[in-house]
CSV table of C-alpha atoms in Angstrom, one decimal:
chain,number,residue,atom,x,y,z
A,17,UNK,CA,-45.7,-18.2,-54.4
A,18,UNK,CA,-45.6,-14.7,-52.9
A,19,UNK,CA,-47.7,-15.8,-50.0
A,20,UNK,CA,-45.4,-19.0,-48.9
A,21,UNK,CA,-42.8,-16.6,-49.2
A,22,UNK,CA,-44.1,-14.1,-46.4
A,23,UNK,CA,-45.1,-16.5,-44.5
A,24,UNK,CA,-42.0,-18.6,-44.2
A,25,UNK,CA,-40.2,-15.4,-43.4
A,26,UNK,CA,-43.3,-14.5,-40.9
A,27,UNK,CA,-42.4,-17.8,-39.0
A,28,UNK,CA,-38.8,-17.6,-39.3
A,29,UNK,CA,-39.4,-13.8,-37.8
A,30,UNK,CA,-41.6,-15.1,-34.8
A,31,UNK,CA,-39.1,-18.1,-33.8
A,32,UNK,CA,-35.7,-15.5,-33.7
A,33,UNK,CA,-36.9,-15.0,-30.4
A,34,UNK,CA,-37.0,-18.5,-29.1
A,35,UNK,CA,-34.1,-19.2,-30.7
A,36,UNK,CA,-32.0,-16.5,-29.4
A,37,UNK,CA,-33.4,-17.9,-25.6
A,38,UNK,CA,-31.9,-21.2,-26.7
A,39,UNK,CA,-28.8,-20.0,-27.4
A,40,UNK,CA,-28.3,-18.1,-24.0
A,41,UNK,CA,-29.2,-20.9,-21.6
A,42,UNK,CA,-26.3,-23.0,-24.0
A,43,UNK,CA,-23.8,-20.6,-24.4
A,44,UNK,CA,-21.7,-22.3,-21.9
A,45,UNK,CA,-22.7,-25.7,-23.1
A,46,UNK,CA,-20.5,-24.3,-26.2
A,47,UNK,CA,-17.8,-23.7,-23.8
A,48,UNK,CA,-17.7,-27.1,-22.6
A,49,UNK,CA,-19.2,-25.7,-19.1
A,50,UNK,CA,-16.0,-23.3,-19.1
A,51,UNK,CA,-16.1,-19.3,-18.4
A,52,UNK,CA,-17.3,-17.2,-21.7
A,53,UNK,CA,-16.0,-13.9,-23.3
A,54,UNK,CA,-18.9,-12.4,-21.1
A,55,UNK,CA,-17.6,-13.8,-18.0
A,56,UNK,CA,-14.3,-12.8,-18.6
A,57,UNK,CA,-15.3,-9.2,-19.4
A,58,UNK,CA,-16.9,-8.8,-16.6
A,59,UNK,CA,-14.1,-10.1,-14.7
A,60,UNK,CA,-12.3,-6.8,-15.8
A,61,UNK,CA,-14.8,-4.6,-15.9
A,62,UNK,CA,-15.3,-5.4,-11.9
A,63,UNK,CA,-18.5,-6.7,-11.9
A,64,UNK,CA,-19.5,-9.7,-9.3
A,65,UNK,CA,-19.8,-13.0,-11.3
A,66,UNK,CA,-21.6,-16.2,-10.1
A,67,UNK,CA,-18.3,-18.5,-9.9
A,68,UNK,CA,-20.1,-21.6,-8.9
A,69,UNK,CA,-19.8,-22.8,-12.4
A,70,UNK,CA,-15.9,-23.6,-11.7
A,71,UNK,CA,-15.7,-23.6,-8.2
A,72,UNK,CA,-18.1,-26.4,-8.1
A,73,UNK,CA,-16.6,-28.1,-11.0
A,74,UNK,CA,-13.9,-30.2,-9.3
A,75,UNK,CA,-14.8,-33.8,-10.9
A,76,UNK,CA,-16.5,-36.5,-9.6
A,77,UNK,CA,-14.2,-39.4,-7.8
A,78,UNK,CA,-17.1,-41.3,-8.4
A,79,UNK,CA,-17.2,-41.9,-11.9
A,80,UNK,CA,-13.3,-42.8,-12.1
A,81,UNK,CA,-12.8,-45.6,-13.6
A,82,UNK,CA,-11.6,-48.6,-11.1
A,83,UNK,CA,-8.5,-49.6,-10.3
A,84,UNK,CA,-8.5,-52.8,-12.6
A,85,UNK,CA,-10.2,-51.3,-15.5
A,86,UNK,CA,-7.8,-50.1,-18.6
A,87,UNK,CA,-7.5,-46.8,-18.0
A,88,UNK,CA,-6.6,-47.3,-13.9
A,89,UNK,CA,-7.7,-44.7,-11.6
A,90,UNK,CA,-8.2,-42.0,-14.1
A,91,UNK,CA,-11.4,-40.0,-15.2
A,92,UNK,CA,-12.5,-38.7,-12.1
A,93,UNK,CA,-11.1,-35.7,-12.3
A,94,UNK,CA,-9.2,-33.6,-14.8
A,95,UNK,CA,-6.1,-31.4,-14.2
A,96,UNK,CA,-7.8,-28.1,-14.6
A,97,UNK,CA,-10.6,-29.5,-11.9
A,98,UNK,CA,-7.9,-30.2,-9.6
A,99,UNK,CA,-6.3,-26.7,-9.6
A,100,UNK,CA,-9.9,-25.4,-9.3
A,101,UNK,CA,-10.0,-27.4,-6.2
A,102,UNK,CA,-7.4,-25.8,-4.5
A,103,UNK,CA,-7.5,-22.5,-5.6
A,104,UNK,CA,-11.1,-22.4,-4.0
A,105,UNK,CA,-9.7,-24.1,-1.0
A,106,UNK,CA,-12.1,-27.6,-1.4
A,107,UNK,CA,-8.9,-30.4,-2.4
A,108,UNK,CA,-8.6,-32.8,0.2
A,109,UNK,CA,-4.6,-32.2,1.0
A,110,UNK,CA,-2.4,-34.1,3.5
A,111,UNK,CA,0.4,-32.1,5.1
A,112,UNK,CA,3.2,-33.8,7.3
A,113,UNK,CA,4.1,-31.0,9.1
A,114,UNK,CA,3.3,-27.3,8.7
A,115,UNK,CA,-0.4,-27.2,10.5
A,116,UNK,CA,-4.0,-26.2,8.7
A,117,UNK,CA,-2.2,-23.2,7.0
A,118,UNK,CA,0.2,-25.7,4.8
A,119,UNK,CA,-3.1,-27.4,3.4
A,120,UNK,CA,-3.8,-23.9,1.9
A,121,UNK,CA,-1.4,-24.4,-1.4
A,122,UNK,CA,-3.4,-21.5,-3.2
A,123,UNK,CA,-5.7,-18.8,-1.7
A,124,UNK,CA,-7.5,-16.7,-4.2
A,125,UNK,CA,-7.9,-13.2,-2.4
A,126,UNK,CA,-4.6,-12.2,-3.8
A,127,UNK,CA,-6.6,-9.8,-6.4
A,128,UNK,CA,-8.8,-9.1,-3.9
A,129,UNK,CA,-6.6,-7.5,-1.9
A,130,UNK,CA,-4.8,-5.9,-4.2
A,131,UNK,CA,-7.5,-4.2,-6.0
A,132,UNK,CA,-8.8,-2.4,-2.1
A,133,UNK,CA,-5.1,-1.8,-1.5
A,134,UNK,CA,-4.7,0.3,-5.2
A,135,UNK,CA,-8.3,1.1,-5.0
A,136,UNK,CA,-9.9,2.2,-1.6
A,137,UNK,CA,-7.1,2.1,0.7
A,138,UNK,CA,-5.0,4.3,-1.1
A,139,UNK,CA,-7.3,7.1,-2.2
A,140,UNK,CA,-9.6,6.9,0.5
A,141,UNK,CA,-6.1,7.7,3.0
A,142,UNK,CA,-5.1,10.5,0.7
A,143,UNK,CA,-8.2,12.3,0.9
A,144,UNK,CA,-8.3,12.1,4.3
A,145,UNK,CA,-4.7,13.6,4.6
A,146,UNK,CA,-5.2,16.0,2.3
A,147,UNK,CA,-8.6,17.0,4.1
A,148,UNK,CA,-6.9,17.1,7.4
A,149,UNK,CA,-4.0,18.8,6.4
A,150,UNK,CA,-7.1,21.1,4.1
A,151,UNK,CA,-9.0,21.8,7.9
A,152,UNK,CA,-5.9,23.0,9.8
A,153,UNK,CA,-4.9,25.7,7.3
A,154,UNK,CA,-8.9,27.0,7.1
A,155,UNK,CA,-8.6,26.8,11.0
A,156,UNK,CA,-5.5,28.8,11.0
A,157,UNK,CA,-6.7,31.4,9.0
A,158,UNK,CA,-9.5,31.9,10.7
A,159,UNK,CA,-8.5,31.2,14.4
A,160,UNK,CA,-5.0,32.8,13.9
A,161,UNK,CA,-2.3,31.6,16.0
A,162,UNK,CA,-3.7,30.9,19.8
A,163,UNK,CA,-1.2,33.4,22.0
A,164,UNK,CA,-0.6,34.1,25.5
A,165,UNK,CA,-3.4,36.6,26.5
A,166,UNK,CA,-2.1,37.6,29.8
A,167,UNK,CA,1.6,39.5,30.5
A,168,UNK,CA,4.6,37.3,30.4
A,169,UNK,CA,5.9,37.0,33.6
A,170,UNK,CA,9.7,36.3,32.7
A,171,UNK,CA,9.4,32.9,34.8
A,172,UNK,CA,9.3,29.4,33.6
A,173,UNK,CA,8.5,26.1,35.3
A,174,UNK,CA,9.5,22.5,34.5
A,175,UNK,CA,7.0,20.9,32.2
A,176,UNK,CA,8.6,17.9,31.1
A,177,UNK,CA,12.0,16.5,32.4
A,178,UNK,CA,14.5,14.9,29.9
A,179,UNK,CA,13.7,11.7,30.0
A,180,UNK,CA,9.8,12.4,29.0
A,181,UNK,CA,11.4,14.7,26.0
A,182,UNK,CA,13.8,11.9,24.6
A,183,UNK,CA,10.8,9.1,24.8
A,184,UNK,CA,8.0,11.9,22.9
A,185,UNK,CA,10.9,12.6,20.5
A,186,UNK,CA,12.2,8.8,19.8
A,187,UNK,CA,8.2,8.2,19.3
A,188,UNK,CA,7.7,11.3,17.1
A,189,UNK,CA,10.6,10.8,15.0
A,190,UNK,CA,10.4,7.2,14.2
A,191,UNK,CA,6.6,7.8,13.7
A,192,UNK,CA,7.8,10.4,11.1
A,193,UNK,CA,10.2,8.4,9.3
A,194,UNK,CA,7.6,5.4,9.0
A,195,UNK,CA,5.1,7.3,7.8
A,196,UNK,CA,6.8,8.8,5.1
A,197,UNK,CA,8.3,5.2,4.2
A,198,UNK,CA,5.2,3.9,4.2
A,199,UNK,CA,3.2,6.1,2.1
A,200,UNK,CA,6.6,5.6,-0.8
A,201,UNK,CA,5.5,2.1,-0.6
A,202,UNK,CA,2.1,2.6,-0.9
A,203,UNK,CA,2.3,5.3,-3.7
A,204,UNK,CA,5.7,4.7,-5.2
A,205,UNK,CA,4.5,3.1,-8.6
A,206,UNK,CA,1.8,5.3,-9.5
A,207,UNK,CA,3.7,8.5,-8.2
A,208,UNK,CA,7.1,8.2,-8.0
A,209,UNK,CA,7.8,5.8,-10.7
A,210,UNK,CA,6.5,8.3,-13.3
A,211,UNK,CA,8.5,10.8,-11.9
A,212,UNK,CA,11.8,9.1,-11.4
A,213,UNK,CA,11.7,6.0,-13.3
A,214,UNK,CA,11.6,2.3,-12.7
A,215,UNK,CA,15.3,1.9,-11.4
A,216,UNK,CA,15.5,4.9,-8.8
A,217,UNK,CA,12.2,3.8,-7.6
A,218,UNK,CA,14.1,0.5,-7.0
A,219,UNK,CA,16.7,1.7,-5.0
A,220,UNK,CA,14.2,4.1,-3.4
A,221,UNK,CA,11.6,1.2,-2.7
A,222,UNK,CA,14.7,-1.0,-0.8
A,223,UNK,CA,15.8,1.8,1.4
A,224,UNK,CA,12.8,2.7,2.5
A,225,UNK,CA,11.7,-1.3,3.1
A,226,UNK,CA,14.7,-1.4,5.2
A,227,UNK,CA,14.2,1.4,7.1
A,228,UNK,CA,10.9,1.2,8.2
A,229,UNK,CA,11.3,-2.0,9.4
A,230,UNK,CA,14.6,-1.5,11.5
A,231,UNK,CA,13.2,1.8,12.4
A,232,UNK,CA,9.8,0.2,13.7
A,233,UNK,CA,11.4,-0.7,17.0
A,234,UNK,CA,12.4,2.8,17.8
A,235,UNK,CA,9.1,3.6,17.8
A,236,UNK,CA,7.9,0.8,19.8
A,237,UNK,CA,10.2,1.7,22.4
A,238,UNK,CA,9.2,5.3,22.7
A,239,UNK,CA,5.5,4.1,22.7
A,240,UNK,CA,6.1,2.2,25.7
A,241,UNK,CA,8.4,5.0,27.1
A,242,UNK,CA,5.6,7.5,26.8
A,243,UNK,CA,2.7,4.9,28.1
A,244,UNK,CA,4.7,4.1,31.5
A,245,UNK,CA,5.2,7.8,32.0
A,246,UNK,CA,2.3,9.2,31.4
A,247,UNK,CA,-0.7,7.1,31.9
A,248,UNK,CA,-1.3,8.1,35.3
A,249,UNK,CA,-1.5,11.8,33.8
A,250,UNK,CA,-4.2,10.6,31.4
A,251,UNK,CA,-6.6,9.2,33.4
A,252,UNK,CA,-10.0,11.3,32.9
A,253,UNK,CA,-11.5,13.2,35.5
A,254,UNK,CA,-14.3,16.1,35.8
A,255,UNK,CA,-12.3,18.7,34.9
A,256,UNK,CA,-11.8,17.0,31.4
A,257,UNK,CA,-15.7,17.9,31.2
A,258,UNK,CA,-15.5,21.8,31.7
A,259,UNK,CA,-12.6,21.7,28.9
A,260,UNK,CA,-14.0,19.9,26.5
A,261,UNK,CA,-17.6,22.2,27.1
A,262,UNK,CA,-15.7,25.4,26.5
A,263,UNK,CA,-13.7,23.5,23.1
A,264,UNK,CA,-10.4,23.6,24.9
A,265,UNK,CA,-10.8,27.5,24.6
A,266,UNK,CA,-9.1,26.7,21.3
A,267,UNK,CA,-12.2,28.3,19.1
A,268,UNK,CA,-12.3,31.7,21.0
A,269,UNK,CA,-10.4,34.4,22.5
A,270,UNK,CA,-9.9,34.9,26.8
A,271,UNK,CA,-11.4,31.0,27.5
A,272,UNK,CA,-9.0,29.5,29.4
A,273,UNK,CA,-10.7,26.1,31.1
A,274,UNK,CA,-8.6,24.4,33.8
A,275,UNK,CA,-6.7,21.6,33.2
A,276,UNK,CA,-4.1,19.4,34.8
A,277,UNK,CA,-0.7,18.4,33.1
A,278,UNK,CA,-2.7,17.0,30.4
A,279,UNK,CA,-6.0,18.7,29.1
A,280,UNK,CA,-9.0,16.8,27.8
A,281,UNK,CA,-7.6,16.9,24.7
A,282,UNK,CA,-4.1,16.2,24.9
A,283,UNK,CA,-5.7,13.0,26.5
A,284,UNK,CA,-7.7,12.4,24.1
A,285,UNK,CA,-4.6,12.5,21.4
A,286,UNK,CA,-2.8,10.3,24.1
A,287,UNK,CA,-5.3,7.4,24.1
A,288,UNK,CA,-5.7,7.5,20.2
A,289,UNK,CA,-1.1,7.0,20.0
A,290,UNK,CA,-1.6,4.6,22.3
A,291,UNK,CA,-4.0,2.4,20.7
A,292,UNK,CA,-3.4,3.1,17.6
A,293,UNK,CA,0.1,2.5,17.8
A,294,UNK,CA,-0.4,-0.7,19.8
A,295,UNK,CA,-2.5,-2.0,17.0
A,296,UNK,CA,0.1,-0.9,14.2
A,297,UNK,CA,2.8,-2.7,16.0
A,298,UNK,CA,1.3,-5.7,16.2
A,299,UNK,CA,-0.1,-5.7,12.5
A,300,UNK,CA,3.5,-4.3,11.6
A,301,UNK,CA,5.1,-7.4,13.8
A,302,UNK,CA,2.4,-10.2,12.0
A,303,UNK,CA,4.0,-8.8,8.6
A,304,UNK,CA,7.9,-8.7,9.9
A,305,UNK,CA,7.3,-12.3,11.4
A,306,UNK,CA,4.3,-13.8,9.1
A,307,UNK,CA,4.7,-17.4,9.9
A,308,UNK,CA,5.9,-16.7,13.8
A,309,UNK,CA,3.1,-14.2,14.4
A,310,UNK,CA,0.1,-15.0,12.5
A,311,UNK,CA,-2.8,-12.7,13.9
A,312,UNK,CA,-6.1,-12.7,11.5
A,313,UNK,CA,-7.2,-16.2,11.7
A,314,UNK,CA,-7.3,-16.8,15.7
A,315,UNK,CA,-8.5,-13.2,15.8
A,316,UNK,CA,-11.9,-14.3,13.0
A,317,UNK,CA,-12.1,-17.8,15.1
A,318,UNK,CA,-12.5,-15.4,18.4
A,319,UNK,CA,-15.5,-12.8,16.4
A,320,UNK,CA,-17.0,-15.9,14.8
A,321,UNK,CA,-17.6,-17.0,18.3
A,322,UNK,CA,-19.1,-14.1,19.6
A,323,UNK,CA,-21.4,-14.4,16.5
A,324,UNK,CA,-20.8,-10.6,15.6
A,325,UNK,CA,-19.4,-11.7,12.1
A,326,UNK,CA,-23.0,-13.2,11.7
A,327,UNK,CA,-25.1,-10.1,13.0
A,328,UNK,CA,-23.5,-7.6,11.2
A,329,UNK,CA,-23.8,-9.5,7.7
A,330,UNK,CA,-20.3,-11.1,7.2
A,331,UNK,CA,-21.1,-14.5,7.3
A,332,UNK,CA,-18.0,-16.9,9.3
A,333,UNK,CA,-14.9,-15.4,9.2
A,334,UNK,CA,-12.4,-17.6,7.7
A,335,UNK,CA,-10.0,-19.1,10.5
A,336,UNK,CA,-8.0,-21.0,8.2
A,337,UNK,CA,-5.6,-18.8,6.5
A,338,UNK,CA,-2.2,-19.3,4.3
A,339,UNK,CA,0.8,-16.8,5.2
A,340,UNK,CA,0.0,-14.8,1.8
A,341,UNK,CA,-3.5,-14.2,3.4
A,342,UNK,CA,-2.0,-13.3,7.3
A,343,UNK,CA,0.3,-11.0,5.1
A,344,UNK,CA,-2.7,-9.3,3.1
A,345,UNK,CA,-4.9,-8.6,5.9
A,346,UNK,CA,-2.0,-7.0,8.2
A,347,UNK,CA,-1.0,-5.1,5.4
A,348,UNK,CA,-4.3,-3.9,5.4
A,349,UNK,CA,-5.1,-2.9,9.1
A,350,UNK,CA,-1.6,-1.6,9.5
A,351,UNK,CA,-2.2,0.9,6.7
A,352,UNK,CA,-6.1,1.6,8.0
A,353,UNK,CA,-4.7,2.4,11.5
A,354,UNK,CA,-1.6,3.9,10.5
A,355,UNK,CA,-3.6,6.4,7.9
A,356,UNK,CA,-6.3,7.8,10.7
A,357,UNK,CA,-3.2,8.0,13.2
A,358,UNK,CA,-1.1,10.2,10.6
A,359,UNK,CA,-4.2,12.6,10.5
A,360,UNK,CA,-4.6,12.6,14.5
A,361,UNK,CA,-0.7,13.7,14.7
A,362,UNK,CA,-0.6,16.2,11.6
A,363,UNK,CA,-3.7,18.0,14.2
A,364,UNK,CA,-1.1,17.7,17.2
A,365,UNK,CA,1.9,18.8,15.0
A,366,UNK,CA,-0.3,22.2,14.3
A,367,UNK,CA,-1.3,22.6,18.2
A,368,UNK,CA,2.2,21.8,19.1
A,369,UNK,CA,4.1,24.4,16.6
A,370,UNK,CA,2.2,27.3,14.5
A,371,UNK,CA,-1.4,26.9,16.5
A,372,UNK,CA,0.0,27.9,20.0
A,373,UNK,CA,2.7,30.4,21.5
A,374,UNK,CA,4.7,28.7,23.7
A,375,UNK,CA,3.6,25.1,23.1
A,376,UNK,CA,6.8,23.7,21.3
A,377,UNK,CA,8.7,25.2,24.6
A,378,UNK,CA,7.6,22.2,26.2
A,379,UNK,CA,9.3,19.3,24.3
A,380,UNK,CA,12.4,21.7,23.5
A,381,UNK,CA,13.9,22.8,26.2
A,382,UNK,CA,11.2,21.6,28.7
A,383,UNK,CA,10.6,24.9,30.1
A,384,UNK,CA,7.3,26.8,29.4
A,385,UNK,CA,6.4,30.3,30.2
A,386,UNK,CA,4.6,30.9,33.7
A,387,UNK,CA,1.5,32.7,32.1
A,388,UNK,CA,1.5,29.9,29.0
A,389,UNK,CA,0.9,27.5,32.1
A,390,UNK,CA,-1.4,29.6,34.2
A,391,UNK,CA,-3.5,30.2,30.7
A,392,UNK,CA,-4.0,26.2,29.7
A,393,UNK,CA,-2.9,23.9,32.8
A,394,UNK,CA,-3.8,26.2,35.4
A,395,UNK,CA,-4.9,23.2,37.7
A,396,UNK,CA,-1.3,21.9,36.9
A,397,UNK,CA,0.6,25.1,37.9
A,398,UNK,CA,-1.5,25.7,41.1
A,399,UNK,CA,-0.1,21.8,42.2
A,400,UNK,CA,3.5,23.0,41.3
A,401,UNK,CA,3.2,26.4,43.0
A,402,UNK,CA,1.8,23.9,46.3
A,403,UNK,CA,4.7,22.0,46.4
A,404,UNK,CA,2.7,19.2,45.5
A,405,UNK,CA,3.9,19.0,41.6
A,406,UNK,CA,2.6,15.6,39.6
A,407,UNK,CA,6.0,15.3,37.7
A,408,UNK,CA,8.8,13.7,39.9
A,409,UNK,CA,11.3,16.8,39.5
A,410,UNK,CA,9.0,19.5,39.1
A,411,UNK,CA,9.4,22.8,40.9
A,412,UNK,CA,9.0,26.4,39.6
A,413,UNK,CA,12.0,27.6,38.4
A,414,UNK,CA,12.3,30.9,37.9
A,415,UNK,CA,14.3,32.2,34.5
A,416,UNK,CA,17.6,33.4,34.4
């Protein structure tokens, strides 16, 4: 008796293993073919799951059951695999009106998007704030303010005129304003509702909604202000090499490379405003004016046919999107760009106030020392001093 005994518990021992296989390739069989506890942990924990089990499962409009049979039409395919249908984007749908974009009645990168915009977007840009704004102060303290080397001479010349002061400053200052409205939006719930509460963070979020959107076209004005009057002053040349060889003479003392109106560098933050803030107005326009200005899906259809989507990895790019999606991806770029151009101006705000003696003269009263401008445009001063002066008003003007 002992013996049957051990070995009936020595066989059921040996077939726990096979059984336990059975049960794993038929877990969802249990489920009727739906998602398990497992999928649906997963799902929250992050992890990539293999949706094909209910993206595929849409029905079969072959097996309904025919038009004169009892039960009609029906049985091809179920509510749920319907819903599944167009939340994966596969339901055949018939617009009137509207275009591809109204077929889309559910888009399924909602989460998506929102988990890089809480996730990625939002730490990755405050780390590279914070290590910008981290990199000035170390520079700062170990540079010291840049001063003018050589004696003052008492006389200042005309850097910029009025007109070039009010365009930098209605760029500057709108710029300002929307990136501290924009940074509430992206950071109000987790910082400032905690701080302030669910209901001032309401009235806070509206104000600041409205203003950065009626403020946006103050700064697209002043962008185009400052392109039209300066871009012939940007354009590179040889002596941009020699600067940008010596670093500007920013990391030493007694370097002073020539320069025109605008150094190497000053071009350099030029070009980065200008197509940076090009690229956040038209992102910031797609969002103001999502079914008007639609953007992502020409520009995908555009890559996909260059065939760079496909090199790098990405597959086709879709070229069908619904508003929600237009919306999602704008808001995207337009915080990407408007993040690395926030760190480019917090490098020009140092250079322009604390890093250099005598560099905020030039966008206050528009009048600069004649040594600050011998010292870091001297090409530019030796133009003025010829009478041949690239502004259109300016002559040396000696102080009163």
């Amino acid at each position: 008796m002992v013996r049957i005994l051990l070995a009936f518990f020595l066989s059921l021992f040996l077939a726990l293993p096979i059984m336990a296989q059975e049960a794993d390739t038929s877990e969802r069989v249990a489920t009727g073919g739906a998602q398990t506890l497992e999928d649906i942990m997963a799902r929250q924990r992050g992890e990539k799951i293999d949706d094909s089990f209910r993206s595929g499962a849409t029905g079969d409009p072959d097996s309904a059951a025919s038009v004169a049979s009892q039960l009609g039409t029906l049985g091809g395919a179920s509510d749920p695999e319907v819903w599944r249908a167009l939340r994966y984007g596969t339901a055949e749908v018939t617009v009137s009106a509207g275009g591809d974009e109204a077929r889309v009645l559910m888009q399924d990168g909602g989460m998506k998007w929102l988990r890089f915009r809480e996730g990625p977007l939002a730490s990755n840009g405050a780390y590279l704030l914070g290590g910008t704004l981290l990199a000035l102060v170390l520079f700062y303290l170990i540079r010291g303010r840049i001063r003018i080397e050589g004696e003052k001479t008492g006389r200042t010349v005309t850097r910029f005129a009025a007109i070039e002061r009010f365009g930098h400053w209605l760029m500057a200052g709108s710029f300002i304003i929307l990136g501290f409205t924009g940074l509430i939006s992206l950071f109000g719930r987790k910082v400032l509702i905690p701080a302030f509460g669910h209901e001032s963070f309401s009235s806070i979020a509206v104000g600041s909604k409205w203003i950065h959107n009626n403020i946006s076209w103050a700064f697209m004005l002043g962008l185009a202000m400052v392109f039209v009057m300066w871009v012939i002053h940007n354009l590179p040349n040889r002596a941009d090499l020699k600067w940008l060889a010596q670093g500007g003479g920013l990391l030493s003392k007694g370097v002073h490379p020539p320069a025109n109106k605008f150094n190497a560098g000053q071009k350099l933050i030029f070009w980065s405003v200008i197509l940076f803030g090009v690229s956040i107005s038209a992102s910031g326009l797609s969002l103001l004016f999502p079914y008007e200005l639609p953007m992502f899906a020409k520009t995908f259809g555009i890559l996909n046919q260059t065939g760079l989507p496909q090199i790098l990895g990405f597959g086709e790019l879709p070229n069908t999107l619904a508003p929600q999606e237009e919306m999602q991806y704008a808001q995207m770029w337009h915080a990407i760009m408007a993040f690395v151009l926030m760190a480019i101006i917090f490098a020009h705000i140092y250079i322009g106030s604390v890093g250099m003696e005598g560099a905020m003269d030039a966008m206050t009263s528009g009048e600069v020392e004649e040594q600050w401008a011998r010292e870091h445009h001297s090409l530019w001063l030796e133009e003025l001093e010829a009478g041949h002066d690239e502004t259109p008003e300016g002559k040396a003007t000696p102080a009163e």
